[in-house]
Coordinates of C-alpha atoms and ligand atoms in Angstrom, one line a residue:
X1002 CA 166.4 -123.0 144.6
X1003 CA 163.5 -120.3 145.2
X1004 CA 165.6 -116.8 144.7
X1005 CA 164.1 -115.5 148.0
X1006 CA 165.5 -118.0 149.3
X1007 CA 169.1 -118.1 147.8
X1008 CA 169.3 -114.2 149.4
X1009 CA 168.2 -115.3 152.6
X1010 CA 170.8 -118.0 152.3
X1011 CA 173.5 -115.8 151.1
X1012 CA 173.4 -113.1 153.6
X1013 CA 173.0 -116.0 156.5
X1014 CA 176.6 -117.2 155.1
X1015 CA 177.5 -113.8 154.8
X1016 CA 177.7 -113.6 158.2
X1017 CA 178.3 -116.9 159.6
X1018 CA 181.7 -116.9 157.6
X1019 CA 182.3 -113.2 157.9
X1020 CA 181.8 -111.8 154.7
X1021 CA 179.3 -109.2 155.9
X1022 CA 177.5 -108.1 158.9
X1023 CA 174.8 -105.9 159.5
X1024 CA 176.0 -102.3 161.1
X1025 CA 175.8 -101.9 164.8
X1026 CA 174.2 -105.0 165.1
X1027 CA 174.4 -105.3 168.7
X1028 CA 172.1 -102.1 168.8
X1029 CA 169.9 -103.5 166.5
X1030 CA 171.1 -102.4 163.6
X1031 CA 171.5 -99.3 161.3
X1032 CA 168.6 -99.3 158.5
X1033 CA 170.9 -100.4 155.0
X1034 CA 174.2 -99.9 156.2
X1035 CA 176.4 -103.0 156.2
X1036 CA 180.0 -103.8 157.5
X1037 CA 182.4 -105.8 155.7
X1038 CA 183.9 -108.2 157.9
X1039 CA 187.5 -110.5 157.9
X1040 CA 186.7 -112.4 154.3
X1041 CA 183.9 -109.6 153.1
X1042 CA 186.4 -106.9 153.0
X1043 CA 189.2 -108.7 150.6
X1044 CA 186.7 -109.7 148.5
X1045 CA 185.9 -106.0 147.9
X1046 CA 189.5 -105.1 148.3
X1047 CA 189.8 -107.6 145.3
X1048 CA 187.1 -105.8 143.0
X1049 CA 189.2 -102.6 143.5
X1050 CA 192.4 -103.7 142.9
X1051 CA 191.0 -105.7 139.5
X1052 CA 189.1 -102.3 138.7
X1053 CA 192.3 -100.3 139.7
X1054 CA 195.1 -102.2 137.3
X1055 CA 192.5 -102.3 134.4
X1056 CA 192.0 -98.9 134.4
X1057 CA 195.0 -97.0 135.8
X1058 CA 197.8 -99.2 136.1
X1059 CA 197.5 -101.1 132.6
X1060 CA 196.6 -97.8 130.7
X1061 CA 198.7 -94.7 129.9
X1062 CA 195.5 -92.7 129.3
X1063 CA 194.3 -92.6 132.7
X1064 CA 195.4 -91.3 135.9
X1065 CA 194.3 -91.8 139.9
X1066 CA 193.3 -89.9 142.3
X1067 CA 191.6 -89.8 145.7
X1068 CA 189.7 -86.9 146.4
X1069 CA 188.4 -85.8 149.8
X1070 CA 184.6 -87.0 150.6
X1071 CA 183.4 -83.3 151.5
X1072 CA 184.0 -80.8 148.8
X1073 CA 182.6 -77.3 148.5
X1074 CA 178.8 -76.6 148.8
X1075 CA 178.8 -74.8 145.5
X1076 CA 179.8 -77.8 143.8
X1077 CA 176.4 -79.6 144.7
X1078 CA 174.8 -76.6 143.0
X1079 CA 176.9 -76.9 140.1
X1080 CA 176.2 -80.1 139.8
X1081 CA 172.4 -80.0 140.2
X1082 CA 172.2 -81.8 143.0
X1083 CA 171.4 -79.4 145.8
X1084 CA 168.4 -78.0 143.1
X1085 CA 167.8 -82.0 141.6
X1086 CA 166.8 -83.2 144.8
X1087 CA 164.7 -80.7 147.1
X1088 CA 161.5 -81.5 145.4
X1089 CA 158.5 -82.1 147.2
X1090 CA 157.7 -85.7 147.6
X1091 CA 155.6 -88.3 148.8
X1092 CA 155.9 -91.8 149.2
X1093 CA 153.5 -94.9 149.3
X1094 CA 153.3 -96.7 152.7
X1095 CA 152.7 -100.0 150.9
X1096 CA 154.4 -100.5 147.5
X1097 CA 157.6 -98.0 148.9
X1098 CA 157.2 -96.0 145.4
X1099 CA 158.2 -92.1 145.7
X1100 CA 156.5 -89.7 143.4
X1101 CA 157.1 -85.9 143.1
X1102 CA 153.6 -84.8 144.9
X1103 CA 152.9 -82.9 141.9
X1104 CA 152.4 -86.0 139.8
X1105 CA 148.9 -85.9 137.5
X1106 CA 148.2 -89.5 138.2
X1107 CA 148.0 -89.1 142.2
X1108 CA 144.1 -89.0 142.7
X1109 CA 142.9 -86.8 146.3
X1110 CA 145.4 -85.2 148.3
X1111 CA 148.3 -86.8 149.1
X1112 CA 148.2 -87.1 153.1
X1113 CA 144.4 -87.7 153.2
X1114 CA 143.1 -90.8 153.3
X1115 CA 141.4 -90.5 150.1
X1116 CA 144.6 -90.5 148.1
X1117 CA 145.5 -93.4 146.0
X1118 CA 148.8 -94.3 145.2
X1119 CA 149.2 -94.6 141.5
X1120 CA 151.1 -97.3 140.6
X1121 CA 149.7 -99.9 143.9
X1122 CA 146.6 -98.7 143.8
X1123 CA 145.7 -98.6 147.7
X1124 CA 144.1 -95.8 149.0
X1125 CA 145.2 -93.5 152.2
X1126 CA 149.1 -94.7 152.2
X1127 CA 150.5 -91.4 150.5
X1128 CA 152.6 -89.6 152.7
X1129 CA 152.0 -86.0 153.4
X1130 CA 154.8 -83.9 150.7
X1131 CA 158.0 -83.5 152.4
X1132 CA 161.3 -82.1 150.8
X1133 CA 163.7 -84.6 150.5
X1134 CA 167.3 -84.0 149.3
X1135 CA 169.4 -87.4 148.8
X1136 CA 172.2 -86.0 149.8
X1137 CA 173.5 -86.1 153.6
X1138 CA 174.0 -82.9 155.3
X1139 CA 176.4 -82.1 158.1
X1140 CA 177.9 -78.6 159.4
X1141 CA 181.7 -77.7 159.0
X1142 CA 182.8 -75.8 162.1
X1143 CA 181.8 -75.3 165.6
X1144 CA 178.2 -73.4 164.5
X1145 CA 175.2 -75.3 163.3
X1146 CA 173.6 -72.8 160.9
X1147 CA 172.7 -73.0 157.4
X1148 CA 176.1 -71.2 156.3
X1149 CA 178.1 -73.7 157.4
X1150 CA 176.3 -76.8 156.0
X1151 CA 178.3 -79.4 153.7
X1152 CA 177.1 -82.2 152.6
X1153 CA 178.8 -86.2 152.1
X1154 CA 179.2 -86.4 148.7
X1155 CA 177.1 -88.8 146.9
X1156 CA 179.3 -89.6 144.1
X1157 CA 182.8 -89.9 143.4
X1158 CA 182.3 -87.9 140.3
X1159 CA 182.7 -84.5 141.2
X1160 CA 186.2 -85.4 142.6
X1161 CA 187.4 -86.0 139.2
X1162 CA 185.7 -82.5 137.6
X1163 CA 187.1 -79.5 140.3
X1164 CA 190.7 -81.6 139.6
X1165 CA 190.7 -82.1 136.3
X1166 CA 193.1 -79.0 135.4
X1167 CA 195.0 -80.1 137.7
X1168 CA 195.5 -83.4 136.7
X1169 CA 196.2 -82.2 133.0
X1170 CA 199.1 -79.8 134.0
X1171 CA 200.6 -81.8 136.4
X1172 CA 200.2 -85.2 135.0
X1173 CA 201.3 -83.8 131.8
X1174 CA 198.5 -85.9 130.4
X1175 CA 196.7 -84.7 126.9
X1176 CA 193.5 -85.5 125.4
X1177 CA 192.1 -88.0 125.1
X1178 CA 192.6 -88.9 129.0
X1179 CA 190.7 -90.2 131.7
X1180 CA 191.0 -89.9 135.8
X1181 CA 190.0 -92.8 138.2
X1182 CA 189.2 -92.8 141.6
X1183 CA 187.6 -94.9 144.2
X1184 CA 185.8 -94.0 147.3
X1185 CA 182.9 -93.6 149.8
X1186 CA 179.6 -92.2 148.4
X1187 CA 176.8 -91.5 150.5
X1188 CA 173.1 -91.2 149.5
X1189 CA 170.0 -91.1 152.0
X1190 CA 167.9 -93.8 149.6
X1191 CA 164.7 -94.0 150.4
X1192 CA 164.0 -97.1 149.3
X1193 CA 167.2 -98.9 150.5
X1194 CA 167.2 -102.4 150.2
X1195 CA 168.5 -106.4 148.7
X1196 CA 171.0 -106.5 150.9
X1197 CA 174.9 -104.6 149.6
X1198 CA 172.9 -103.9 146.9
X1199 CA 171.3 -100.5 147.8
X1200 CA 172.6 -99.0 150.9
X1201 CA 173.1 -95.5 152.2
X1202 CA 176.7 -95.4 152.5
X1203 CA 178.6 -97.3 149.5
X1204 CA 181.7 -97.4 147.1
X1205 CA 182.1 -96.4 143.7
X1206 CA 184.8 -97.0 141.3
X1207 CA 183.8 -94.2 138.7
X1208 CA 186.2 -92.9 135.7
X1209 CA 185.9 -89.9 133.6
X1210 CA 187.4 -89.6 130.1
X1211 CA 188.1 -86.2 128.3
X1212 CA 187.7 -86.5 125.6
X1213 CA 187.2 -83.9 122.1
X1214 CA 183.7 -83.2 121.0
X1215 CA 182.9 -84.9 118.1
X1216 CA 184.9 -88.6 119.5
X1217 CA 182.7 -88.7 122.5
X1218 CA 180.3 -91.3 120.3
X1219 CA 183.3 -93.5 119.5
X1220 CA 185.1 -93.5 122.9
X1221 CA 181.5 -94.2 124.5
X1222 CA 181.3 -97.5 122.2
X1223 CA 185.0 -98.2 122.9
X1224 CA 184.2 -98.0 127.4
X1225 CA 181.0 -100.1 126.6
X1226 CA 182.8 -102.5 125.2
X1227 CA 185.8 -102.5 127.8
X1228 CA 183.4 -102.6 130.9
X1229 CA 181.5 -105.2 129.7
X1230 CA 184.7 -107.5 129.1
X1231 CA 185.7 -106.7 132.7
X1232 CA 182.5 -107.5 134.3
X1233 CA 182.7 -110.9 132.0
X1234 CA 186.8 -111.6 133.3
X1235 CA 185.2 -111.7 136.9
X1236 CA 184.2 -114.8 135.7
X1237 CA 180.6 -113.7 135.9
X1238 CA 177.8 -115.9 134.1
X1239 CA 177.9 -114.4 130.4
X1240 CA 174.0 -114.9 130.7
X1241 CA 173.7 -113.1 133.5
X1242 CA 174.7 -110.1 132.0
X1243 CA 173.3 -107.4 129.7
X1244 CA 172.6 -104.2 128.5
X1245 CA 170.1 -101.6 129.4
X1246 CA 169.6 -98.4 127.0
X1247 CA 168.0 -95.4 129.1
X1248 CA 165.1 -94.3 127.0
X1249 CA 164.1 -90.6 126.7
X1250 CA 162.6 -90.6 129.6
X1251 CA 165.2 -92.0 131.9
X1252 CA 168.2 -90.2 130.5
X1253 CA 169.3 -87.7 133.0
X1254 CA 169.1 -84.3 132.1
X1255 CA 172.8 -83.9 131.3
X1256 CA 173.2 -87.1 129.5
X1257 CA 173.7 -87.3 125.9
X1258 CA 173.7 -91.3 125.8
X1259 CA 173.2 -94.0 129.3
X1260 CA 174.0 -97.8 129.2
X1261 CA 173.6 -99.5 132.1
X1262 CA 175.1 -103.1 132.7
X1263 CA 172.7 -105.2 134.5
X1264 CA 172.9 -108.7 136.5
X1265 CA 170.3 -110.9 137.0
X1266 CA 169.6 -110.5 140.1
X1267 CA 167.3 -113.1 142.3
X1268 CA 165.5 -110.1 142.7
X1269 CA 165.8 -109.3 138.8
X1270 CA 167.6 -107.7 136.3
X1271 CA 169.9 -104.5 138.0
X1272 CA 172.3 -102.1 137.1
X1273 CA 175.4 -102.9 138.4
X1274 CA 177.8 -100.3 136.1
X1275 CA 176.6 -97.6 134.7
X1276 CA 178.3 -95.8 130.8
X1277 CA 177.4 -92.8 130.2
X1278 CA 178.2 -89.8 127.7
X1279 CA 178.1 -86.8 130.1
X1280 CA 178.7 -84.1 126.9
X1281 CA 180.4 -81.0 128.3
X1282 CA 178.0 -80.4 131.0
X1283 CA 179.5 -81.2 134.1
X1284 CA 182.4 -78.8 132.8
X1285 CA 180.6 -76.3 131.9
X1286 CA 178.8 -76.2 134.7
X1287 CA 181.7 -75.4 136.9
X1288 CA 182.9 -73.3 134.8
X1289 CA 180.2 -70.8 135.1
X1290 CA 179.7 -71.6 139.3
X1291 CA 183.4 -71.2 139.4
X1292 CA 184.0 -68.5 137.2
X1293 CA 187.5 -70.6 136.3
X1294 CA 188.2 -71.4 133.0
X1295 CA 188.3 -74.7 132.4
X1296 CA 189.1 -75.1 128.2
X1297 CA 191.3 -77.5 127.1
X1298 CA 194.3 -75.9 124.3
X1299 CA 195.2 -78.1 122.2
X1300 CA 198.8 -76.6 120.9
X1301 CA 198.9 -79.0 117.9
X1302 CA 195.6 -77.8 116.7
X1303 CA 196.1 -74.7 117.8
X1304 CA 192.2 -74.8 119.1
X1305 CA 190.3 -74.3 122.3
X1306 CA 187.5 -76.3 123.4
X1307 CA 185.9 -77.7 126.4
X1308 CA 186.3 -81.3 126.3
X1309 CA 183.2 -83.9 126.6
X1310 CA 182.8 -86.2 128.8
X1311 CA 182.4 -90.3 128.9
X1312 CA 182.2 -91.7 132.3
X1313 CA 182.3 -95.6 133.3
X1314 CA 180.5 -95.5 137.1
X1315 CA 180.8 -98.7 139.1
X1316 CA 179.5 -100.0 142.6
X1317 CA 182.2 -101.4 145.1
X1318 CA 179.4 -103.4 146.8
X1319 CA 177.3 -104.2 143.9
X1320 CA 180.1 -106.0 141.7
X1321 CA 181.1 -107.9 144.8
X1322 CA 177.3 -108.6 145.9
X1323 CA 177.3 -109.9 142.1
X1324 CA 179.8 -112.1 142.7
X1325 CA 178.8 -113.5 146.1
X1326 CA 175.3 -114.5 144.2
X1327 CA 177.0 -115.8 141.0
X1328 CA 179.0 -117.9 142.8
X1329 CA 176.5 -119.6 145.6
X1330 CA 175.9 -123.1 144.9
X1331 CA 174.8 -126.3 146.8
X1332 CA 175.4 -129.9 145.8
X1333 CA 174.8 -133.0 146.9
X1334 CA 177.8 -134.7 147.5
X1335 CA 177.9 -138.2 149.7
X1336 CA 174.3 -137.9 150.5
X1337 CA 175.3 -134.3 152.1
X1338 CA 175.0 -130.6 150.7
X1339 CA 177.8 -128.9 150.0
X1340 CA 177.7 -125.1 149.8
X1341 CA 180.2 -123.9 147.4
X1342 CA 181.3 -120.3 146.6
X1343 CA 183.0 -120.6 142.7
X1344 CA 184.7 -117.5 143.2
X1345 CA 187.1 -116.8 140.6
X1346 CA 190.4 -117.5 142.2
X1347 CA 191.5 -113.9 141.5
X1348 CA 188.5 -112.5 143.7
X1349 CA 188.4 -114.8 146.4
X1350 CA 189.5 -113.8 149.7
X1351 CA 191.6 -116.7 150.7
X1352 CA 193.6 -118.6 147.9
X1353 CA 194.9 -121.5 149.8
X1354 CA 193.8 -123.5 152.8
X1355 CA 196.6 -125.7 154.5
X1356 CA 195.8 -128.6 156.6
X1357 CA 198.1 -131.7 158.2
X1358 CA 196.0 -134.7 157.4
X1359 CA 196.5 -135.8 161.1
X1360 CA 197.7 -133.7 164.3
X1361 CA 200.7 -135.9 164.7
X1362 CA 204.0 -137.7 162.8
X1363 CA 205.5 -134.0 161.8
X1364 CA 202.4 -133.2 159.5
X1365 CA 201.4 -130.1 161.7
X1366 CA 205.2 -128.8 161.3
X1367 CA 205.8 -129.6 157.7
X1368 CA 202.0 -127.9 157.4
X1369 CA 202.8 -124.8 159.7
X1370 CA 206.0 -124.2 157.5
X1371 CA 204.8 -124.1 154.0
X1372 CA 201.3 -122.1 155.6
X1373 CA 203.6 -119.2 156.5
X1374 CA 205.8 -119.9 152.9
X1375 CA 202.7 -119.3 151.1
X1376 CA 201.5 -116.4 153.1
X1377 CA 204.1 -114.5 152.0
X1378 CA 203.0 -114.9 148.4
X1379 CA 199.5 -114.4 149.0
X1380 CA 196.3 -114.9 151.6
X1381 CA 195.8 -118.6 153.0
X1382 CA 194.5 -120.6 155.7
X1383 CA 195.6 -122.8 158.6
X1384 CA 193.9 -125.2 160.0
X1385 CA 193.8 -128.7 161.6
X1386 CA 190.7 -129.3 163.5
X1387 CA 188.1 -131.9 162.5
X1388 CA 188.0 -134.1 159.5
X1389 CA 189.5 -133.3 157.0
X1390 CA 186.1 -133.2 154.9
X1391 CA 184.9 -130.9 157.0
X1392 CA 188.1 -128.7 157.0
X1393 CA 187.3 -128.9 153.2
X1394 CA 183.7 -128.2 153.0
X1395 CA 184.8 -125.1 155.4
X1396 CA 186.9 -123.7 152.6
X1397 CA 184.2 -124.3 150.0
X1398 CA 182.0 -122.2 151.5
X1399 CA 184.6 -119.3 152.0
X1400 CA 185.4 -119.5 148.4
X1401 CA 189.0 -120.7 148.7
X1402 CA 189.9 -122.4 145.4
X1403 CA 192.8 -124.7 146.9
X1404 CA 193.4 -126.8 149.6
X1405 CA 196.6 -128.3 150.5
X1406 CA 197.1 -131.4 152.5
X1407 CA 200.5 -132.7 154.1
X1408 CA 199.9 -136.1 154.5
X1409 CA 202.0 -139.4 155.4
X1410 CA 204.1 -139.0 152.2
X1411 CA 205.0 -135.6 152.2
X1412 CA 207.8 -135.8 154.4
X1413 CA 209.7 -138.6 152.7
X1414 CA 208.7 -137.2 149.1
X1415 CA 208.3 -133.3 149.5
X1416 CA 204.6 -133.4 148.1
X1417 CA 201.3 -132.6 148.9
X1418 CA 197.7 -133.2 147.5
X1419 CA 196.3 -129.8 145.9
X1420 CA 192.5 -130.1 145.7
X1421 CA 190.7 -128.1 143.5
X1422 CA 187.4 -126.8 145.4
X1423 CA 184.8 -126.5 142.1
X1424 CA 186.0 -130.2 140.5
X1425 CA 187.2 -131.8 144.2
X1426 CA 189.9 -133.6 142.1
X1427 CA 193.6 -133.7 143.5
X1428 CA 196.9 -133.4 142.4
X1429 CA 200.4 -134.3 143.6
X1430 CA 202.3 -131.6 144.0
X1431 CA 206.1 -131.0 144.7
X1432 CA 206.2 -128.9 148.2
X1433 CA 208.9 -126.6 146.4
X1434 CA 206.7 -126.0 143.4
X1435 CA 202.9 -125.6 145.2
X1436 CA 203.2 -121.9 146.0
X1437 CA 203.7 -121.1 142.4
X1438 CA 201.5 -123.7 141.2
X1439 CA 198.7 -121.5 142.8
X1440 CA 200.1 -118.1 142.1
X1441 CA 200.1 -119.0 138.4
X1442 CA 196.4 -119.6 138.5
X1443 CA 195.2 -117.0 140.8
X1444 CA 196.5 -114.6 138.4
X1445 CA 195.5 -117.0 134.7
X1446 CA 192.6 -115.1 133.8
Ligands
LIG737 P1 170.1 -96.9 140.9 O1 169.3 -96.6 139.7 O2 170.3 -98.3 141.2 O3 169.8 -96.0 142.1 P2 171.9 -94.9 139.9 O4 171.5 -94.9 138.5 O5 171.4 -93.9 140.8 O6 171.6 -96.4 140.5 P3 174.5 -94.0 139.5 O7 174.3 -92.7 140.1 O8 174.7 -94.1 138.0 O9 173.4 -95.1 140.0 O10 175.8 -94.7 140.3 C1 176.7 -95.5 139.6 C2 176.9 -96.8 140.3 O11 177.0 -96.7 141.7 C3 175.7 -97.8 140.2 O12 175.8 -98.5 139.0 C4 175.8 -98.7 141.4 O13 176.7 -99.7 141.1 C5 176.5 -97.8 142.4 N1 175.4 -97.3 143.4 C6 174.6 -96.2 143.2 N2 173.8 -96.1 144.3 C7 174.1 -97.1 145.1 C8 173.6 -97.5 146.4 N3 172.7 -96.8 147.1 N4 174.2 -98.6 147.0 C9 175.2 -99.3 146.4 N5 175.7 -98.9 145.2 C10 175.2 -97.9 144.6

C-alpha cells in the first residue's frame, strides 16, 4: 500500500466510523484543528488512562495534577517563551520552511522577488519578516489592551513548575519525585499538518521528575527506558520505533540532554514522546521572575539545593494517531478486503460486539441481555442488522477485538461463539463465563 495513500485511507475511516472529524466542518473547516468523535475520543481516553496508571497510579514517586490552561503572563517570560518566539520571520510560499529573516543563507531581500528560499531553492516565495509568537494570545477582562493580554498555554509543563512547592508540602512527597498532568496545549504552528499529528490545539501527557543534581544522568536513563517500554506495551510494532538523540544544534537552550521517541510514520520517522534533562533551569528561572524561593531542604542531608529536572513529554493525539496507523490493515478474505484495525484490546474503543445470529427464536432477547451484562463491565456493541459478516467486518474496522454471537444453541446450552477479530477463529464460550473471558484479556498485557 503507497503511504499516501494509507493516510488518505485512514483519515476517510476516521470519519466514516467516527474516530475523527475535521473541526467545524459544516463551515468548511478550521485549518489543523480536529474533533474526536463517538469511537475517536475513547481511544484517546484509553491513551490517558494507560499513561495515567503507569505513571501516577502504579508509582509512589509521582503525583497528579490538573492545572488551569491560562496561567500568569510572567510565566511565559520566565519560561522563554514570550522572548523564544517574537523573532522576525519569514516563510517559504513553496516548500512551507520558516527561517528567522536574519538567516546568512537567504540570498536578496526577503519580500522581493529576487529572494531565494534556501533550502527549496525558488526564487520570489519568501514572505516579507513578520513577528511571530507561537503562542495564542487572548485578553483577561472586559479591556482589550496590551496589559491585560494572556496567553493559552502551549505546554502542560509550566503547570507542574509554579506548583511544585506546593505539591512537595502538601503531598508530603520527597526527592526524588515526579508530578503528572494531562491537558490542552495550544500552539499557532505554522506548518500544521499529517492529520492529529500536528494541530494547533492538542493534548499532552508531560511528567516532571525532581530530582538531586548529580542523579539527573541516571534517572534520565531510567525514564528512557520506562517510556520506551510503554510505547512498546501499546502493542506498537517494535520496528517502528526508535530513538532520536538532539545534536548540538537542536538541543534547546535549557536542555542538558534530548531523546526523542520516533514512529515511522507514512510520512517518516516522528517524534512522538519527547525525554529530556531540563537541569535546574525551569526552576531557576522562576525563581528569579518570582522572587520565591524555590530550594529543596533535604533534612537528612541537612543541605539545600535546587533540584534538576527530567521530564517525559507526550502527545495525546500523536500516540493515538500512532496507533490508528499501526494498526490499519486490509486483507483479502473470500475474494473481498477486509479492513482491519489490530488495536490492542486495551486501546480499543469498543471491546465487545454482540449480535443474535438471526432476528427471531429468542436470539435478540438472550443477545439484548448479556449486551447490557457486559456493558456494565466495559464498552460493547449491539447490533443485528445485515449478515452477520458484515456485522463482523463492521467491527473489524472499528477495532473491536471480540464479537459475540447468540446463535440456535445458546439458549438450550448457555453458550456463545467468541470470535477473535485479528485470527477470525471462534470459540465456544459459556454465557456465564464470556464477560470475564474478555475482561481477562482486555486487561493481559
Ligand atoms: P515537534 O518538533 O514535532 O514540533 P516539539 O519538539 O515542539 O515537537 P515538544 O515541545 O517536546 O514537541 O512537545 C512534546 C510532545 O507534545 C511531542 O512529542 C508531541 O507528541 C506533542 N506535540 C507537540 N506539538 C504538537 C502539535 N502541534 N500537535 C500535536 N502534538 C504535539
Amino acid at each position: 500500500m503507497a503511504d499516501t495513500t494509507l493516510m488518505d485511507k485512514l483519515v476517510s475511516l476516521c470519519k466514516r466510523r467516527g474516530f475523527v472529524f475535521q473541526s467545524s466542518e459544516i463551515y468548511g473547516g478550521l485549518g489543523s484543528v480536529w474533533d474526536y468523535g463517538p469511537l475517536g475520543v475513547e481511544l484517546k481516553k484509553n491513551v490517558k488512562d494507560r499513561w495515567w496508571q503507569a505513571m501516577v497510579h502504579a508509582r509512589d514517586d509521582i503525583e497528579g495534577i490538573d492545572a488551569a490552561i491560562l496561567m500568569h503572563p510572567r510565566v511565559w517570560e520566565a519560561s522563554g517563551h514570550v522572548a523564544g518566539f517574537t523573532d522576525p520571520l519569514v516563510d517559504c510560499r513553496h516548500c512551507k520552511n520558516r527561517f528567522r529573516a536574519d538567516d546568512p543563507r537567504i540570498k536578496g531581500t526577503p519580500g522581493q522577488p529576487d529572494a531565494q528560499c534556501p533550502v527549496c531553492g525558488s526564487k520570489g516565495t519568501l514572505t516579507e519578516p513578520r513577528l511571530f509568537n507561537l503562542m495564542f494570545k487572548t485578553f483577561m477582562g472586559p479591556v482589550e489592551e496590551q496589559a491585560a493580554v494572556v496567553y493559552l498555554r502551549p505546554e502542560t509543563a509550566q503547570g507542574i513548575y509554579v506548583n511544585y512547592l506546593n505539591v512537595l508540602q502538601s503531598s508530603r512527597q520527597r526527592i526524588p519525585f515526579g508530578i503528572a498532568q494531562i491537558g490542552k496545549a495550544f500552539r499557532n504552528e505554522i506548518t500544521p499538518g499529517n492529520f492529529i499529528f500536528r494541530t494547533r490545539e492538542f493534548e499532552q501527557m508531560e511528567m516532571q521528575f525532581f530530582v538531586k543534581p548529580g542523579t539527573d544522568a541516571e534517572w534520565f536513563e531510567r525514564w528512557r527506558e520506562w517510556r520506551m517500554q510503554w510505547h512498546r506495551d501499546l502493542g506498537l510494532a517494535p520496528a517502528r520505533l526508535q530513538w532520536h538523540q538532539h545534536g548540538p544544534d537542536e538541543l534547546a537552550h535549557y536542555a542538558r540532554a534530548a531523546f526523542d521517541i520516533q514512529y515511522q510514520f507514512p510520512f517518516g520517522w516522528q517524534e512522538i514522546e519527547g525525554i529530556h534533562n531540563r537541569g535546574d533551569f525551569d526552576l531557576g528561572r522562576h525563581q528569579e521572575y518570582s522572587g520565591k524561593k524555590l530550594e529543596y531542604f533535604d533534612q537528612a542531608a541537612n543541605e539545600r539545593y535546587l533540584p534538576f529536572i527530567v521530564e517525559t513529554s507526550a502527545g495525546a493525539d500523536r500516540v493515538a494517531l500512532t496507533l490508528l496507523v499501526d494498526a490499519y490493515r486490509e486483507e483479502q478474505v473470500e475474494g473481498e478486503t477486509r479492513v482491519v484495525l489490530g488495536l490492542h484490546p486495551a486501546v480499543a474503543p469498543i471491546k465487545a460486539g454482540v449480535f443474535p445470529l438471526v432476528k427471531k427464536d429468542g436470539m435478540p432477547e438472550l443477545a439484548t441481555a448479556l449486551y447490557h451484562d457486559l456493558k456494565r463491565r466495559f464498552p460493547a456493541f449491539y447490533d443485528d442488522s445485515g449478515a452477520i459478516g458484515r456485522r463482523y467486518r463492521r467491527m473489524d474496522e472499528a477495532g473491536t477485538p471480540f464479537g459475540i454471537t447468540v446463535d440456535g444453541e445458546t439458549a438450550a446450552q448457555r453458550t456463545v461463539t467468541v470470535r477473535h477479530r485479528d485470527s477470525m477463529q471462534q470459540d465456544r464460550v459459556g454465557v456465564d463465563q464470556v464477560a470475564d473471558y474478555v475482561a481477562e484479556r482486555i486487561a493481559g498485557n
